[in-house]
Short mmCIF file of C-alpha atoms in Angstrom, two decimals:
data_model
loop_
_atom_site.label_atom_id
_atom_site.label_comp_id
_atom_site.label_asym_id
_atom_site.label_seq_id
_atom_site.Cartn_x
_atom_site.Cartn_y
_atom_site.Cartn_z
CA MET A 1 20.10 101.60 33.66
CA GLN A 2 19.76 97.86 34.05
CA MET A 3 20.46 97.36 30.33
CA SER A 4 23.50 99.64 30.58
CA GLN A 5 24.87 97.71 33.53
CA GLU A 6 24.26 94.43 31.69
CA VAL A 7 26.17 95.55 28.58
CA LEU A 8 29.00 97.00 30.61
CA GLY A 9 29.06 93.78 32.60
CA GLN A 10 29.46 91.84 29.36
CA PHE A 11 32.51 93.92 28.47
CA ARG A 12 34.01 93.37 31.92
CA ARG A 13 33.38 89.63 31.67
CA LYS A 14 35.05 89.54 28.28
CA ARG A 15 38.02 91.46 29.61
CA LEU A 16 38.22 89.09 32.55
CA LEU A 17 37.97 86.09 30.25
CA ILE A 18 40.75 87.38 28.00
CA ALA A 19 42.95 88.20 30.99
CA ALA A 20 42.29 84.75 32.46
CA VAL A 21 43.05 83.02 29.15
CA VAL A 22 46.27 84.98 28.74
CA ALA A 23 47.25 84.22 32.34
CA ALA A 24 46.55 80.52 31.80
CA LEU A 25 48.53 80.50 28.54
CA VAL A 26 51.45 82.27 30.21
CA LEU A 27 51.33 79.76 33.05
CA ILE A 28 51.27 76.81 30.64
CA LEU A 29 53.95 78.29 28.38
CA THR A 30 56.18 79.19 31.30
CA LEU A 31 55.95 75.74 32.82
CA THR A 32 56.41 74.16 29.40
CA PHE A 33 59.44 76.32 28.69
CA ARG A 34 60.97 75.49 32.06
CA PHE A 35 60.17 71.80 31.51
CA VAL A 36 61.84 71.77 28.08
CA GLU A 37 64.76 73.80 29.37
CA GLU A 38 65.26 71.44 32.31
CA LYS A 39 64.87 68.39 30.06
CA ASN A 40 67.51 69.72 27.68
CA ARG A 41 69.79 70.54 30.59
CA ILE A 42 69.51 66.99 31.95
CA GLU A 43 70.17 65.52 28.51
CA GLN A 44 73.16 67.81 28.13
CA GLN A 45 74.45 66.78 31.56
CA SER A 46 74.23 63.11 30.59
CA HIS A 47 76.02 63.61 27.27
CA SER A 48 78.63 65.78 28.98
CA PHE A 49 79.23 63.01 31.52
CA ALA A 50 79.78 60.46 28.72
CA ASN A 51 82.00 62.79 26.69
CA ASN A 52 84.08 63.71 29.72
CA ALA A 53 84.49 60.04 30.57
CA ILE A 54 85.68 59.30 27.03
CA GLN A 55 88.14 62.18 27.15
CA ARG A 56 89.54 60.94 30.45
CA PHE A 57 89.82 57.35 29.18
CA ASP A 58 91.54 58.58 26.02
CA ARG A 59 94.02 60.54 28.12
CA MET A 60 94.71 57.41 30.19
CA PHE A 61 95.25 55.27 27.08
CA SER A 62 97.42 57.82 25.28
CA PRO A 63 100.63 57.23 27.35
CA LEU A 64 100.02 53.50 27.07
CA ASP A 65 100.14 53.86 23.29
CA VAL A 66 103.43 55.72 23.55
CA ALA A 67 104.88 53.09 25.90
CA ALA A 68 103.76 50.29 23.56
CA ASP A 69 105.31 52.01 20.56
CA ASN A 70 108.59 52.27 22.43
CA ALA A 71 108.42 48.64 23.52
CA LEU A 72 107.90 47.44 19.95
CA ALA A 73 111.67 47.80 19.46
CA TRP A 74 112.19 45.11 22.06
CA VAL A 75 110.00 42.53 20.36
CA GLY A 76 112.26 39.58 19.39
CA THR A 77 114.89 40.47 21.98
CA ASP A 78 115.74 37.84 24.58
CA CYS A 79 113.34 38.08 27.52
CA GLY A 80 116.12 37.94 30.09
CA LEU A 81 117.68 41.05 28.61
CA ILE A 82 114.60 43.26 28.56
CA ARG A 83 112.46 41.98 31.44
CA PHE A 84 113.73 44.58 33.88
CA LYS A 85 113.01 47.30 31.33
CA LEU A 86 109.46 46.04 31.17
CA ILE A 87 109.23 46.16 34.96
CA GLU A 88 110.50 49.75 34.87
CA LYS A 89 107.70 50.67 32.47
CA LEU A 90 105.18 49.05 34.79
CA ALA A 91 106.38 51.31 37.57
CA VAL A 92 105.71 54.32 35.38
CA LEU A 93 102.43 53.06 33.93
CA GLN A 94 100.48 52.60 37.15
CA THR A 95 97.34 51.28 35.52
CA VAL A 96 99.12 48.42 33.70
CA ARG A 97 99.39 45.07 35.48
CA SER A 98 101.78 43.44 33.06
CA ILE A 99 103.36 43.75 29.63
CA LEU A 100 103.61 40.81 27.27
CA LEU A 101 105.86 40.60 24.20
CA VAL A 102 104.59 38.59 21.23
CA ASP A 103 106.74 37.34 18.36
CA ASN A 104 105.81 34.86 15.64
CA ASP A 105 102.42 34.28 17.30
CA ARG A 106 104.18 33.26 20.55
CA ILE A 107 103.93 35.10 23.87
CA TYR A 108 107.55 34.68 24.80
CA CYS A 109 108.10 37.26 27.54
CA SER A 110 106.03 38.57 30.51
CA SER A 111 106.99 41.44 32.79
CA ILE A 112 105.54 39.44 35.73
CA PHE A 113 106.46 35.82 35.00
CA GLY A 114 109.49 36.24 32.76
CA PRO A 115 110.05 33.90 29.76
CA SER A 116 107.00 32.01 28.53
CA ASP A 117 105.83 30.09 25.52
CA LEU A 118 102.11 30.50 24.82
CA ALA A 119 100.26 30.55 21.54
CA PHE A 120 98.96 34.10 21.09
CA SER A 121 96.30 33.19 18.55
CA ASN A 122 94.88 30.45 20.79
CA ASN A 123 94.71 32.57 23.93
CA TYR A 124 93.52 35.84 22.35
CA PRO A 125 91.89 35.02 19.04
CA GLU A 126 89.78 38.22 19.01
CA LEU A 127 92.87 40.39 18.89
CA LEU A 128 93.94 38.76 15.66
CA VAL A 129 90.99 40.40 13.91
CA LYS A 130 92.15 43.34 11.88
CA ASN A 131 91.92 46.63 13.79
CA GLN A 132 90.76 44.84 16.96
CA ARG A 133 93.04 46.51 19.46
CA MET A 134 91.10 46.05 22.70
CA GLN A 135 89.43 43.23 24.55
CA LEU A 136 87.77 42.93 27.92
CA ALA A 137 88.77 39.73 29.70
CA VAL A 138 89.13 38.09 33.09
CA ASP A 139 92.55 37.84 34.72
CA GLU A 140 93.54 34.15 34.97
CA HIS A 141 97.07 34.63 36.26
CA LEU A 142 97.72 37.47 38.69
CA LEU A 143 94.44 38.57 40.33
CA LYS A 144 92.31 35.71 39.23
CA GLY A 145 88.71 36.55 38.38
CA SER A 146 89.24 40.32 38.24
CA PRO A 147 88.37 42.21 35.03
CA ILE A 148 91.18 43.41 32.80
CA LEU A 149 91.49 45.26 29.53
CA LEU A 150 93.91 43.97 26.91
CA LEU A 151 95.50 46.69 24.79
CA TRP A 152 97.14 45.20 21.73
CA THR A 153 99.73 47.10 19.68
CA PRO A 154 100.84 45.04 16.64
CA ARG A 155 104.19 45.52 15.00
CA ASN A 156 102.92 44.73 11.50
CA GLU A 157 99.66 44.02 9.71
CA ASP A 158 99.73 40.23 10.17
CA ASN A 159 99.11 40.71 13.93
CA ARG A 160 101.63 37.97 14.78
CA ALA A 161 104.06 40.22 16.67
CA GLY A 162 103.58 43.16 19.03
CA VAL A 163 103.09 44.36 22.56
CA LEU A 164 100.13 43.31 24.73
CA GLN A 165 99.37 45.39 27.82
CA VAL A 166 97.16 44.03 30.57
CA ILE A 167 95.35 47.05 32.10
CA ASN A 168 93.72 47.20 35.51
CA ILE A 169 90.45 48.41 34.00
CA GLU A 170 88.45 47.96 37.20
CA LEU A 171 90.58 50.63 38.83
CA MET A 172 90.08 52.96 35.86
CA THR A 173 86.29 52.49 35.72
CA SER A 174 85.90 53.06 39.47
CA TYR A 175 87.78 56.31 39.03
CA LEU A 176 86.33 57.53 35.72
CA LEU A 177 82.79 56.11 35.60
CA GLU A 178 81.31 57.03 38.96
CA PRO A 179 77.63 57.85 38.20
CA THR A 180 76.32 61.35 38.80
CA LEU A 181 72.84 61.17 40.25
CA PRO A 182 70.10 61.73 39.40
CA TRP A 183 70.58 61.82 35.64
CA VAL A 184 73.21 59.02 35.50
CA GLU A 185 72.40 55.91 37.55
CA ARG A 186 74.63 53.37 35.78
CA ALA A 187 77.78 53.80 33.66
CA ILE A 188 79.23 51.02 31.48
CA LEU A 189 82.43 50.63 29.46
CA ASN A 190 81.87 48.68 26.23
CA VAL A 191 84.59 46.96 24.23
CA GLY A 192 83.23 44.93 21.35
CA SER A 193 80.41 42.78 22.69
CA GLN A 194 81.70 42.83 26.27
CA SER A 195 80.74 45.36 28.96
CA LEU A 196 82.06 46.35 32.35
CA GLU A 197 79.72 48.31 34.59
CA TYR A 198 80.80 50.62 37.36
CA GLY A 199 80.53 48.80 40.68
CA ASN A 200 80.19 45.37 39.04
CA PRO A 201 83.38 43.25 38.77
CA LEU A 202 81.78 40.90 36.25
CA ILE A 203 82.20 41.29 32.53
CA GLU A 204 78.73 40.76 31.17
CA PRO A 205 76.19 42.47 28.89
CA ALA A 206 74.39 45.36 30.55
CA THR A 207 70.70 46.04 29.94
CA PRO A 208 68.65 49.00 31.16
CA ALA A 209 65.69 48.71 33.48
CA GLU A 210 62.20 49.36 32.10
CA ASP A 211 62.13 52.98 33.31
CA GLN A 212 65.69 53.81 32.22
CA VAL A 213 66.85 55.46 29.01
CA THR A 214 70.13 54.76 27.26
CA ILE A 215 72.81 57.20 26.11
CA VAL A 216 75.81 55.94 24.13
CA GLU A 217 78.96 57.87 23.22
CA SER A 218 81.92 56.33 21.36
CA SER A 219 85.59 57.21 21.37
CA LEU A 220 87.02 58.44 18.09
CA ARG A 221 90.55 57.21 18.93
CA TYR A 222 90.01 53.80 20.50
CA PRO A 223 87.53 50.96 19.90
CA TYR A 224 85.35 51.43 22.97
CA SER A 225 82.19 53.28 23.95
CA ILE A 226 80.47 54.52 27.09
CA THR A 227 76.85 53.62 27.83
CA LEU A 228 74.80 55.45 30.42
CA PHE A 229 71.54 54.29 31.96
CA GLY A 230 69.35 56.69 33.84
CA PRO A 231 65.82 57.95 34.35
CA SER A 232 64.05 59.64 31.48
CA PRO A 233 65.01 63.33 31.21
CA SER A 234 61.30 64.06 30.78
CA ARG A 235 60.49 62.36 34.07
CA LEU A 236 63.26 64.20 35.90
CA ALA A 237 62.21 67.50 34.33
CA LEU A 238 58.60 66.85 35.30
CA MET A 239 59.64 66.42 38.91
CA THR A 240 61.02 69.97 38.90
CA VAL A 241 57.76 71.52 37.67
CA PRO A 242 56.23 71.98 41.17
CA SER A 243 59.24 74.03 42.23
CA GLN A 244 58.72 76.27 39.18
CA LEU A 245 55.01 76.73 39.84
CA PRO A 246 55.19 79.73 42.24
CA LEU A 247 57.30 81.81 39.86
CA ALA A 248 55.23 80.75 36.84
CA LEU A 249 52.01 81.54 38.70
CA LEU A 250 53.32 84.96 39.71
CA LEU A 251 54.35 85.70 36.12
CA SER A 252 50.98 84.54 34.75
CA LEU A 253 49.07 86.69 37.25
CA LEU A 254 51.25 89.66 36.33
CA MET A 255 50.63 89.15 32.62
CA GLY A 256 46.93 88.67 33.23
CA TYR A 257 46.84 91.94 35.18
CA ILE A 258 48.75 93.72 32.41
CA VAL A 259 46.27 92.39 29.84
CA TRP A 260 43.40 93.49 32.08
CA LEU A 261 44.84 97.00 32.16
CA ALA A 262 45.75 96.98 28.47
CA THR A 263 42.21 96.03 27.46
CA ALA A 264 40.64 98.65 29.71
CA ASN A 265 40.32 100.95 26.71
CA ARG A 266 40.12 98.52 23.81
CA MET A 267 37.58 96.29 25.53
CA SER A 268 35.61 99.20 26.96
CA LEU A 269 32.40 100.47 25.49
CA SER A 270 33.98 103.90 25.01
CA TRP A 271 36.71 102.41 22.80
CA GLN A 272 34.06 100.46 20.92
CA ILE A 273 32.20 103.69 20.29
CA SER A 274 35.34 105.37 18.93
CA TYR A 275 36.06 102.39 16.73
CA GLY A 276 32.42 102.17 15.66
CA ILE A 277 32.50 105.78 14.43
CA THR A 278 35.60 105.06 12.34
CA ALA A 279 34.22 101.76 11.05
CA ARG A 280 30.81 103.34 10.29
CA GLU A 281 28.96 100.89 12.48
CA PHE A 282 26.42 103.55 13.45
CA MET A 283 23.26 104.10 11.43
CA VAL A 284 20.82 106.97 11.37
CA TYR A 285 17.17 106.06 11.87
CA CYS A 286 14.19 108.36 11.97
CA GLN A 287 10.72 108.36 13.52
CA PRO A 288 7.86 110.42 12.07
CA LEU A 289 6.24 113.30 13.96
CA ILE A 290 2.48 113.35 13.36
CA ASN A 291 0.42 116.54 13.49
CA ALA A 292 -2.16 115.85 16.19
CA HIS A 293 -4.77 118.05 14.49
CA ASN A 294 -4.75 116.94 10.85
CA GLY A 295 -2.84 113.64 10.98
CA GLN A 296 -0.19 114.79 8.56
CA CYS A 297 3.50 113.96 8.93
CA ASP A 298 5.07 117.28 9.94
CA GLY A 299 8.61 116.04 10.48
CA ILE A 300 10.99 113.39 11.71
CA GLU A 301 13.28 112.94 14.65
CA MET A 302 16.75 111.62 13.85
CA LEU A 303 17.73 108.65 15.99
CA LEU A 304 21.09 106.96 16.22
CA ARG A 305 21.39 103.18 16.18
CA TRP A 306 24.47 101.05 16.69
CA HIS A 307 25.01 97.55 15.41
CA ASN A 308 28.24 96.33 16.93
CA PRO A 309 29.50 93.21 15.05
CA ARG A 310 31.12 92.08 18.28
CA GLN A 311 28.14 92.67 20.57
CA GLY A 312 25.11 92.95 18.30
CA TRP A 313 22.57 95.76 18.64
CA ILE A 314 23.40 98.07 21.56
CA PRO A 315 20.49 100.19 22.83
CA PRO A 316 20.85 103.99 22.67
CA ASP A 317 20.15 104.33 26.39
CA VAL A 318 23.37 102.33 26.89
CA PHE A 319 25.83 104.01 24.54
CA ILE A 320 24.47 107.58 24.46
CA PRO A 321 25.05 108.35 28.18
CA LEU A 322 28.48 106.74 28.01
CA ALA A 323 29.35 108.69 24.86
CA GLU A 324 28.42 111.87 26.69
CA ARG A 325 30.62 110.99 29.66
CA GLN A 326 33.55 110.10 27.38
CA ASN A 327 33.24 113.27 25.24
CA LEU A 328 32.31 111.17 22.21
CA ILE A 329 28.80 112.49 21.75
CA ALA A 330 29.89 115.39 19.51
CA PRO A 331 31.41 113.09 16.83
CA LEU A 332 28.20 111.04 16.89
CA THR A 333 26.10 114.18 16.44
CA ARG A 334 28.28 115.29 13.52
CA PHE A 335 27.71 111.88 11.96
CA VAL A 336 23.93 112.30 12.32
CA ILE A 337 24.07 115.78 10.76
CA SER A 338 26.21 114.52 7.86
CA GLU A 339 23.89 111.60 7.16
CA THR A 340 20.84 113.87 7.35
CA VAL A 341 22.42 116.29 4.86
CA ARG A 342 23.20 113.39 2.55
CA HIS A 343 19.51 112.36 2.53
CA LEU A 344 18.07 115.86 2.24
CA PRO A 345 17.17 115.41 -1.46
CA ASP A 346 14.89 112.51 -0.47
CA LEU A 347 13.03 114.50 2.22
CA PRO A 348 10.14 116.95 1.78
CA MET A 349 11.55 120.28 0.59
CA ARG A 350 9.37 122.69 2.57
CA SER A 351 9.92 124.84 5.63
CA SER A 352 6.92 123.37 7.45
CA PHE A 353 8.69 120.01 7.59
CA HIS A 354 10.74 119.66 10.79
CA ILE A 355 13.98 117.72 11.19
CA ALA A 356 14.82 117.20 14.85
CA ILE A 357 18.37 116.30 15.89
CA ASN A 358 19.34 115.41 19.44
CA VAL A 359 22.26 117.46 20.76
CA ALA A 360 23.89 116.99 24.15
CA ALA A 361 24.54 119.93 26.44
CA SER A 362 28.30 119.40 26.16
CA HIS A 363 28.08 120.10 22.43
CA PHE A 364 27.02 123.68 23.23
CA ARG A 365 30.31 124.52 24.90
CA GLU A 366 32.64 126.86 23.03
CA ARG A 367 30.11 127.23 20.19
CA ALA A 368 30.89 123.71 18.92
CA ILE A 369 27.33 123.07 17.72
CA ILE A 370 27.28 126.39 15.83
CA ASP A 371 30.60 125.63 14.15
CA ASP A 372 29.37 122.17 13.14
CA LEU A 373 26.12 123.53 11.71
CA GLN A 374 27.99 126.19 9.75
CA ARG A 375 30.35 123.58 8.35
CA LEU A 376 27.88 120.73 7.72
CA TRP A 377 24.28 121.94 7.67
CA TRP A 378 24.03 125.42 6.15
CA PRO A 379 26.23 124.74 3.08
CA ALA A 380 23.54 122.26 1.94
CA ASN A 381 20.90 125.08 1.79
CA PRO A 382 18.28 122.97 3.58
CA GLN A 383 14.58 123.81 3.17
CA PRO A 384 13.15 121.91 6.18
CA GLN A 385 13.09 123.51 9.61
CA LEU A 386 15.95 122.36 11.87
CA VAL A 387 15.03 121.58 15.49
CA VAL A 388 17.79 121.02 18.03
CA GLU A 389 16.55 118.76 20.81
CA LEU A 390 18.47 119.39 23.99
CA THR A 391 18.62 116.43 26.33
CA GLU A 392 18.09 117.04 30.05
CA ARG A 393 20.77 114.60 31.21
CA ASP A 394 23.17 117.50 31.76
CA SER A 395 22.57 120.98 33.09
CA LEU A 396 23.66 123.78 30.78
CA PRO A 397 26.32 126.20 32.06
CA VAL A 398 25.40 129.85 32.05
CA VAL A 399 27.94 130.64 29.33
CA ASP A 400 26.08 128.37 26.89
CA GLN A 401 23.06 130.67 26.84
CA ARG A 402 24.86 132.75 24.21
CA VAL A 403 24.90 129.72 21.94
CA VAL A 404 21.18 129.24 22.48
CA SER A 405 20.55 132.88 21.59
CA HIS A 406 22.63 132.52 18.43
CA LEU A 407 20.64 129.45 17.35
CA HIS A 408 17.40 131.39 17.76
CA LYS A 409 18.78 134.23 15.65
CA VAL A 410 19.67 131.94 12.73
CA GLY A 411 16.23 130.33 12.76
CA VAL A 412 17.01 127.07 14.52
CA LYS A 413 14.27 125.96 16.89
CA LEU A 414 15.16 124.60 20.32
CA ALA A 415 13.36 121.72 21.99
CA ILE A 416 13.86 120.31 25.46
CA ASP A 417 13.80 116.53 25.16
CA ASP A 418 12.30 114.23 27.82
CA PHE A 419 11.00 117.19 29.77
CA GLY A 420 10.27 116.37 33.38
CA THR A 421 12.58 113.36 33.77
CA GLY A 422 16.07 114.81 34.09
CA HIS A 423 17.44 118.01 35.55
CA SER A 424 14.11 119.71 35.01
CA SER A 425 13.99 123.27 36.14
CA LEU A 426 11.42 125.96 35.42
CA SER A 427 14.35 128.35 35.04
CA TYR A 428 15.21 126.52 31.79
CA LEU A 429 11.97 127.80 30.30
CA LYS A 430 13.12 131.35 30.98
CA THR A 431 16.85 131.13 30.20
CA LEU A 432 16.62 128.86 27.16
CA SER A 433 13.33 130.11 25.72
CA PRO A 434 12.59 126.75 24.10
CA ASP A 435 10.23 126.51 21.16
CA VAL A 436 9.12 122.96 21.95
CA LEU A 437 8.75 120.73 25.00
CA LYS A 438 8.79 116.98 24.45
CA ILE A 439 6.71 115.00 26.92
CA ASP A 440 8.61 111.90 27.94
CA LYS A 441 7.12 108.52 27.07
CA VAL A 442 6.94 107.69 30.80
CA PHE A 443 4.12 110.21 31.19
CA THR A 444 2.46 109.15 27.93
CA ALA A 445 2.41 105.53 29.09
CA ALA A 446 0.72 106.62 32.35
CA ILE A 447 -2.37 107.90 30.55
CA GLY A 448 -5.34 105.91 31.76
CA THR A 449 -3.28 103.86 34.24
CA ASP A 450 -1.32 106.15 36.57
CA ALA A 451 -3.24 109.06 38.04
CA ILE A 452 -0.18 110.80 39.49
CA ASN A 453 1.86 110.79 36.26
CA ALA A 454 -1.25 111.67 34.26
CA THR A 455 -1.65 114.70 36.49
CA VAL A 456 1.97 115.68 35.84
CA THR A 457 1.30 115.34 32.12
CA ASP A 458 -1.67 117.69 32.37
CA MET A 459 0.46 120.18 34.31
CA VAL A 460 3.23 120.14 31.67
CA ILE A 461 0.66 120.62 28.90
CA SER A 462 -0.97 123.51 30.74
CA LEU A 463 2.39 125.15 31.47
CA ALA A 464 3.54 124.94 27.86
CA GLN A 465 0.26 126.36 26.58
CA GLN A 466 0.46 129.28 28.99
CA LEU A 467 4.03 130.02 27.82
CA ASN A 468 3.08 129.51 24.17
CA ILE A 469 5.55 126.62 23.77
CA GLY A 470 4.87 123.82 21.30
CA LEU A 471 4.31 120.29 22.63
CA VAL A 472 5.37 116.90 21.27
CA ALA A 473 4.34 113.70 23.06
CA GLU A 474 6.69 110.71 22.77
CA GLY A 475 5.84 107.05 23.16
CA VAL A 476 2.27 107.10 21.81
CA GLU A 477 1.30 103.46 21.42
CA THR A 478 -2.50 103.39 21.60
CA ALA A 479 -5.43 105.26 20.11
CA GLU A 480 -6.58 106.10 23.63
CA GLN A 481 -3.30 107.89 24.35
CA ALA A 482 -3.41 109.73 21.01
CA GLU A 483 -6.99 110.90 21.62
CA TYR A 484 -6.21 112.01 25.21
CA LEU A 485 -3.25 114.11 24.06
CA ARG A 486 -5.07 115.52 21.07
CA GLU A 487 -8.01 116.65 23.24
CA ARG A 488 -5.61 118.50 25.54
CA GLY A 489 -4.03 120.44 22.72
CA VAL A 490 -0.71 118.61 22.18
CA ASP A 491 0.67 119.70 18.80
CA ALA A 492 2.55 116.58 17.58
CA LEU A 493 2.53 112.90 18.41
CA GLN A 494 5.31 110.38 18.06
CA GLY A 495 5.36 106.66 18.82
CA TYR A 496 4.81 103.08 17.70
CA TYR A 497 1.12 103.79 17.11
CA TYR A 498 2.11 105.69 13.99
CA ALA A 499 5.48 104.25 13.03
CA ARG A 500 8.46 102.51 14.52
CA PRO A 501 11.93 104.02 14.03
CA MET A 502 13.17 103.17 10.53
CA PRO A 503 16.40 103.65 8.56
CA LEU A 504 16.51 107.15 7.15
CA GLY A 505 16.69 105.77 3.63
CA ASP A 506 13.35 103.97 4.13
CA PHE A 507 11.43 107.11 5.12
CA PRO A 508 10.50 108.30 1.59
CA ALA A 509 8.84 104.94 0.84
CA TRP A 510 7.00 105.07 4.17
CA LEU A 511 5.84 108.61 3.49
CA ALA A 512 4.60 107.69 0.01
CA ASN A 513 2.58 104.75 1.36
CA HIS A 514 0.95 106.93 4.00
CA LYS A 515 0.00 109.97 1.96
CA ALA A 516 -3.65 109.43 2.63
CA PHE A 517 -2.96 109.36 6.35
CA CYS A 518 -0.10 111.87 6.42
CA PRO A 519 -0.14 113.95 3.26
CA ALA A 520 3.23 115.52 2.41
#
């Protein structure tokens, strides 16, 4: 019983370990998935912020392009004639501070100050570079010291004539670049090598802090870009993990419980038995039965052994009772019968040689044992005497007595195994009419050491002799025990003193080596 509980405990611990591992993996994977998902969401939010800002800036610059294209027709016209038209455009273009007309590299007209005469190339040399249409600068005339954006629209490729718009870029950035916490902490407009950061009126290069990451998106229509500084998406995502822990923990516990239930069969010993039958993990062993009077080997008892590759050797007293409870004992018995039939040519071919097979009480129901013998045993025309050993772990129903009677009629002997240890009842001796009683090894081991059990042994021997029932003593390990049983008239002896259980295929060699002791 202790061994059985230990093996079953091993299966439960394995099931628990698997369920715990799955639960831990689900917890880790869930938190990892939520972390990656949140990280991607934060990154997407940052890129969306930059792209939206670029789209809004492009929409703000688009009407300025149209206004500049219209004003190109005025380039070269006397400033006094077109100044008021320039002022009218300023009223429409609310983000533009002033409009300057350039002709022959001279700024000759300003919407604010009227006629002027300034060298364009000296004042704005960067705009003379081919395709350089924008420049961040500081206002030196109207709102001195404030940042402005110069939008240059040339009339021809030599960049010596065109329209220059002075844009109130500080107003635009304060409206379009307001950071969105927590993923955007700083937002910067970049034109060439110059930068204007939201909330900072100075035009100067912007650098991120040590713990900030940088995201840059560029406009496809205008020569500017948007730079965002903010905390690492991984750090922000990691901060959300604690809030995800309860749900992830609940999901992991649920999956662990599902795995625990799902492995109830697969990780149970009963499932292992079913699988072991299919995978032929079971092996048939045998142990010789020695005639107590002449020392000859009169027969063998078939024993089932199980080597589970996942658990190692599992004792019969562990898997046999469980197989009986799970209705798996009949397939195991059929396997034993089939293997015995397969080895019949190697066994002594005489009727005085006994082959004992253990059969559970449940196998007697609905004539199952008779059907199996008719299908597996009798077609082989066996010469040895078949003995069915009935275990006492279960009580036989009354209806099964017909099966017992049928076995007697066809010449099968019936033995009661482990007599005196299970559901022993003297009524069995009357209703079953057994041919043999097998004295359990507990009583054999008590010989010479335990007076009470030795007395029980003597009583069983006396009872069997009075009823003319054969006796087999199990568990004989010493010469003293063998002599004690022999003197009291026990018919056959079985135990380590004569031979340990061996694979059925090894029995012929054992028998040949012991002819002098146990002649065939």
